[in-house]
CSV table of C-alpha atoms in Angstrom, one decimal:
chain,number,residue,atom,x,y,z
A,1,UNK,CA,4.7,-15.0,-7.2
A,2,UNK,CA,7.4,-14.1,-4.9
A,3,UNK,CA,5.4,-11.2,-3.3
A,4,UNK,CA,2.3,-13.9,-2.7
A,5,UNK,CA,4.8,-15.9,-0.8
A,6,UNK,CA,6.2,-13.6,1.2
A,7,UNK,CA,2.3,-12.5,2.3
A,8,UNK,CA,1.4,-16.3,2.3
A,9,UNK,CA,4.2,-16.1,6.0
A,10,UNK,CA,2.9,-13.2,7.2
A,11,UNK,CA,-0.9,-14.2,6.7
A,12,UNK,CA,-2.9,-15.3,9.5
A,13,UNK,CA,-7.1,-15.3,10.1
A,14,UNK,CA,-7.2,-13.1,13.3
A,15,UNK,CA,-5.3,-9.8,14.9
A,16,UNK,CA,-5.5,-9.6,18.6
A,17,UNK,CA,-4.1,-6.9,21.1
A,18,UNK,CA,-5.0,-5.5,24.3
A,19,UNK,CA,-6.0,-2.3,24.9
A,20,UNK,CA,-6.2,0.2,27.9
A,21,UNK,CA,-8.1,3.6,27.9
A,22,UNK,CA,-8.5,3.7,31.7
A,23,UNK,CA,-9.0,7.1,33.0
A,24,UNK,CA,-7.5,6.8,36.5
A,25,UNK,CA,-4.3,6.7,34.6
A,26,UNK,CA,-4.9,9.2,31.6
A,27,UNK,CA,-4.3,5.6,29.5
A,28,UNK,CA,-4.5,5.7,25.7
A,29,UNK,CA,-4.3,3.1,23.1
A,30,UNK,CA,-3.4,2.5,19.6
A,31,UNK,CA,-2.4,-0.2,16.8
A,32,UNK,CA,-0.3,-0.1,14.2
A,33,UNK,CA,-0.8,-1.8,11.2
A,34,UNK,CA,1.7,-2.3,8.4
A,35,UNK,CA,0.4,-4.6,5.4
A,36,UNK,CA,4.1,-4.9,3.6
A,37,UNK,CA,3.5,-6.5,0.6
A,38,UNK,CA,-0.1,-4.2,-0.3
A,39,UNK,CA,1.6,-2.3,-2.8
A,40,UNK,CA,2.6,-5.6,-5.0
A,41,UNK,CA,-0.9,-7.0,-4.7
A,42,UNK,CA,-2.5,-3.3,-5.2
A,43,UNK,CA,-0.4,-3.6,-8.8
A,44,UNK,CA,-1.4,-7.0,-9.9
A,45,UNK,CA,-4.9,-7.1,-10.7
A,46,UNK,CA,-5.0,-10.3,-12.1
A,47,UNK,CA,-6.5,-12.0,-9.5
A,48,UNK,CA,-8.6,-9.4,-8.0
A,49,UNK,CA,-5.7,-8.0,-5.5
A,50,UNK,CA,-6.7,-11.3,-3.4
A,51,UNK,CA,-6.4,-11.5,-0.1
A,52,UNK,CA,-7.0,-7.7,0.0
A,53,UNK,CA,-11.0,-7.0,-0.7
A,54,UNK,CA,-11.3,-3.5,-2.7
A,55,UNK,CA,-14.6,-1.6,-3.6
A,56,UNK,CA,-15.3,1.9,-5.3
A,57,UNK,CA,-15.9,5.0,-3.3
A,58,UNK,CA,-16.3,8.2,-5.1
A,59,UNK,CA,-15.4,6.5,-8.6
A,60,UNK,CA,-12.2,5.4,-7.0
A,61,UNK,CA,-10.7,1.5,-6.2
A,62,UNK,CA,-10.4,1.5,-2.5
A,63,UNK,CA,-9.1,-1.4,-0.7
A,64,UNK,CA,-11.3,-1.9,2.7
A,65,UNK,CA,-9.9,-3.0,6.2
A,66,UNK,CA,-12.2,-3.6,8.2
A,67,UNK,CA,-14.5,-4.3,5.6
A,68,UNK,CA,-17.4,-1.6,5.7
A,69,UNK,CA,-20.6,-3.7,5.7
A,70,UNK,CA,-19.6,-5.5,8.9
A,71,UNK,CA,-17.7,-5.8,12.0
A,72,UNK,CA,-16.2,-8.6,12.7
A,73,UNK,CA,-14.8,-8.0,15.9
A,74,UNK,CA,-15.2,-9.0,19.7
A,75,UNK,CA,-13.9,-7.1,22.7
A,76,UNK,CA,-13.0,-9.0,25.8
A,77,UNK,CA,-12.8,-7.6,29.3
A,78,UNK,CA,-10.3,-8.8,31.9
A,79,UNK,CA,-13.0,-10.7,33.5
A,80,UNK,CA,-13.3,-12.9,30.2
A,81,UNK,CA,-17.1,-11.0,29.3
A,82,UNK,CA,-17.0,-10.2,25.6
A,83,UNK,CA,-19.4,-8.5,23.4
A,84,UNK,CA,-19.5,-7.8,19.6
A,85,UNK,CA,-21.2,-5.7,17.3
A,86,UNK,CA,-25.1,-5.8,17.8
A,87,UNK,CA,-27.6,-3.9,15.8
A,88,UNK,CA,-31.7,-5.0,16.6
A,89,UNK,CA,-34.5,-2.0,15.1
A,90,UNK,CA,-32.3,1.2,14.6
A,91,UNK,CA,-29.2,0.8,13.1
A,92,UNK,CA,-26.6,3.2,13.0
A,93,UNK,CA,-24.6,3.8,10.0
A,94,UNK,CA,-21.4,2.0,9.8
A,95,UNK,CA,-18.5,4.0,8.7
A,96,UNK,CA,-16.2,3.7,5.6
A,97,UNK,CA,-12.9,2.1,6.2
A,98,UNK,CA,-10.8,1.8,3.5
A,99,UNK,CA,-6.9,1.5,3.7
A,100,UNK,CA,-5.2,4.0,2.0
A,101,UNK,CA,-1.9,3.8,3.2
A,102,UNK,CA,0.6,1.2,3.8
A,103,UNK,CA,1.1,1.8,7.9
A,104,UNK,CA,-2.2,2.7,9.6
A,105,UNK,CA,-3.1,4.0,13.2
A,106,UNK,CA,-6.2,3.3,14.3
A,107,UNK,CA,-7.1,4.8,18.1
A,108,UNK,CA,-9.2,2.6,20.3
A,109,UNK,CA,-12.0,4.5,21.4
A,110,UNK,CA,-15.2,3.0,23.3
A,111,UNK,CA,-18.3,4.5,24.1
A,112,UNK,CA,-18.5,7.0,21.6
A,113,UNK,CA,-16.0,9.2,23.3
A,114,UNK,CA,-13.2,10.9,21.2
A,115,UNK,CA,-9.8,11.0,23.3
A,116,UNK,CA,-6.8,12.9,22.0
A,117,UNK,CA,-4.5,10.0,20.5
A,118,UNK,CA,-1.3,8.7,22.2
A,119,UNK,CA,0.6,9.5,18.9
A,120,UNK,CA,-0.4,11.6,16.9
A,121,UNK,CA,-2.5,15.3,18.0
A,122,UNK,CA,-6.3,16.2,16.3
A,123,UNK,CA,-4.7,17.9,13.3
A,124,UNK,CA,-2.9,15.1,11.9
A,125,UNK,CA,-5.7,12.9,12.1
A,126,UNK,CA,-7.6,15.5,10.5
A,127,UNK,CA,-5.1,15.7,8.1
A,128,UNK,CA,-4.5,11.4,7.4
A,129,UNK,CA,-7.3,9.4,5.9
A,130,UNK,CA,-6.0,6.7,6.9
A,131,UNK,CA,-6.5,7.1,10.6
A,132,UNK,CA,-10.2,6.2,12.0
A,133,UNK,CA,-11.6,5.2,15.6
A,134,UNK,CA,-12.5,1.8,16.1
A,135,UNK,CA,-15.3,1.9,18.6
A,136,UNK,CA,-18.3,0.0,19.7
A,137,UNK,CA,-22.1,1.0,18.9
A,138,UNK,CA,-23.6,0.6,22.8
A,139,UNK,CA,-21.9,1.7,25.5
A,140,UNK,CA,-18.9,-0.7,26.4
A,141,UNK,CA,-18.0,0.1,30.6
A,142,UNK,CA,-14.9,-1.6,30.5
A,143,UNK,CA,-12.0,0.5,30.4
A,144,UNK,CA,-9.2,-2.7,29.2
A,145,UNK,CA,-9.2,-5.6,27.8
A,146,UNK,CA,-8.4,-7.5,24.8
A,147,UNK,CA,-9.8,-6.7,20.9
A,148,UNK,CA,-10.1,-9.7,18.5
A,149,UNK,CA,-10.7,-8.8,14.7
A,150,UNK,CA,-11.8,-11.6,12.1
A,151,UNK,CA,-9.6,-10.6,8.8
A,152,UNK,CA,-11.3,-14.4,7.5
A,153,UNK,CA,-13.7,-14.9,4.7
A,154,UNK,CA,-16.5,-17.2,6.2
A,155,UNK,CA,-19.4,-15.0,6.5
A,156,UNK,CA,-21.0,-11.3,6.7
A,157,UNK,CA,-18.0,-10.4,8.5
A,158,UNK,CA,-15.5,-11.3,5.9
A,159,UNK,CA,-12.1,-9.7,5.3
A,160,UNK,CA,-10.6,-10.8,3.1
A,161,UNK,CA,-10.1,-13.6,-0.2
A,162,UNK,CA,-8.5,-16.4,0.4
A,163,UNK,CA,-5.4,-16.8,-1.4
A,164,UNK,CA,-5.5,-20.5,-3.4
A,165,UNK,CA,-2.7,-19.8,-5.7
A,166,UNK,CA,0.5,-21.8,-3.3
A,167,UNK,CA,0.7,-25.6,-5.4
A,168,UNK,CA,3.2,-27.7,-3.8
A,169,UNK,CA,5.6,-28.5,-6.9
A,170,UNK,CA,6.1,-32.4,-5.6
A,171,UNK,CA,2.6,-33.6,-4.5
A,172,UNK,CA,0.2,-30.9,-6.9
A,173,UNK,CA,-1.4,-30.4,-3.2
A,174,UNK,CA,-3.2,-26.7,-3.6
A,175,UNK,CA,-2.5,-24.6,-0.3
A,176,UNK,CA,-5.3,-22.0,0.9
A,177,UNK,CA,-4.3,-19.2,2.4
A,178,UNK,CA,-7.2,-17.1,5.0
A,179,UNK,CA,-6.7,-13.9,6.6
A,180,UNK,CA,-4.4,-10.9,5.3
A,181,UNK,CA,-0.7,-10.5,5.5
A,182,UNK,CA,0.2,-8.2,8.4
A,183,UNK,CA,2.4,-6.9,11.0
A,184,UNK,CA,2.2,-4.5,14.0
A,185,UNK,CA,1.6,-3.5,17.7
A,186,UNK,CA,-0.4,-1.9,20.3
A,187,UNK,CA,1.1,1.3,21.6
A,188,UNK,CA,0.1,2.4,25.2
A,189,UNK,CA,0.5,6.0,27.0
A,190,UNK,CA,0.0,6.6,30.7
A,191,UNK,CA,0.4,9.5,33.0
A,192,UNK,CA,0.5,8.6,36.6
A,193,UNK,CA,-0.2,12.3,38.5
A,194,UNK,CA,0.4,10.6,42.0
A,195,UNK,CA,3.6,8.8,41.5
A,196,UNK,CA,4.8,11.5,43.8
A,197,UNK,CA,3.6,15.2,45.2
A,198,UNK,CA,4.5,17.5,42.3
A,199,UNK,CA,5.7,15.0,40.0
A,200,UNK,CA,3.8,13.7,36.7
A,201,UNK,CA,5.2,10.3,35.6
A,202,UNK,CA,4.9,9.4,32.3
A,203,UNK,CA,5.1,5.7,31.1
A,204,UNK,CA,4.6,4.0,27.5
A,205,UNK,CA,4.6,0.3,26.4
A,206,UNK,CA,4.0,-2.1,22.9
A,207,UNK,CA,3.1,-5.2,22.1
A,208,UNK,CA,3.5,-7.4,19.0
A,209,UNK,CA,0.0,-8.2,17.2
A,210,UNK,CA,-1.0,-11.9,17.3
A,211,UNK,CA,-3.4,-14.0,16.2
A,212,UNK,CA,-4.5,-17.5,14.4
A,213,UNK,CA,-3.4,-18.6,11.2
A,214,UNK,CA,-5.5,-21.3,9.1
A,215,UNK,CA,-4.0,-23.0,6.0
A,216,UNK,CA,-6.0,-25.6,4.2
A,217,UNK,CA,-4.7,-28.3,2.0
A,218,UNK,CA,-6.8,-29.1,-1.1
A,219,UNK,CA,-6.4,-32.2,-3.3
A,220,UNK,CA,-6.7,-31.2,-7.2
């Protein structure tokens, strides 16, 4: 379909960012995510709303980003030391996330410690499902850094379906699509109290979302 094309160029099987919450600088982070064409695969069942994975909470049909029984993601420090999620005996429980809403925020927060958001205050997330913290389980020290989600459907940490339906009309050649169709960026607040006596400087920066795309080619 036209929509499954238009997804097919936006797909790719990893979103990467950087991040900041350093406190020296009052820094806060967040990442928005648009998934364009959700609403067209949301209405066309027929194929089980692939690449999007959906489950039922409370008798509803909920599509799930990141998926809820698993965390596929690694956080890197400027140094190059990276850690995932890590559960041994006790286990915590991992949240819901579902994706409600076309454009998402989703604040980074590490070591369990809530900060006030760069864009939006306490009572809208309160008030929007569709904003959640994305944190680690252990104590992470590092203040910035780099985040690396898997949106892939390889193991435990899967994303996503991978979209098989692209035939190329001249050689019958079946093209496999990984990952999720999406577009965003990191948005970054500072406050800088000794930029000069008596002044507060205020500074704010984005970045484009990137990541790797992986497109097999299979023989029918």
């Amino acid at each position: 379909t036209g929509y499954e094309a238009v997804s097919a160029l936006m797909m790719r099987e990893t979103l990467e960012n950087e991040y900041t919450n350093e406190s020296g600088i009052a820094a806060k982070t967040e990442w928005v995510m648009s998934f364009p064409t959700l609403r067209h695969h949301a209405l066309n069942p027929a194929d089980d709303y692939r690449p999007f994975i959906y489950s039922i909470f409370d008798g509803d049909y909920q599509f799930v980003f990141p998926r809820s029984t698993g965390f596929g993601y690694l956080i890197s420090d400027r140094e190059g030391h990276s850690e995932g999620y890590q559960c041994f005996m006790t286990c915590p429980t991992i949240p819901k996330f579902t994706l409600d809403h076309t454009v998402n925020i989703y604040v980074m927060e590490f070591n369990n410690n809530l900060s006030n958001p760069a864009l939006f205050s306490e009572d809208t997330i309160a008030d929007n499902g569709h904003l959640f913290w994305l944190h680690t389980v252990y104590p992470y020290e590092h203040e910035s850094g780099k985040v690396n989600l898997y949106l892939g459907e390889e193991d435990w940490r899967s994303a996503s379906i991978a979209n098989t339906n692209g035939i190329d009309g001249e050689s019958g050649i079946t093209h496999k699509f990984h990952g999720l169709p999406y577009l965003g960026f990191s948005f970054v607040s500072y406050k800088n109290g000794n930029a000069q006596p008596g002044l507060l400087a205020t500074y704010a920066t984005s970045q484009p979302h990137y990541g790797e795309r992986r497109i097999e080619f299979i023989e029918n």
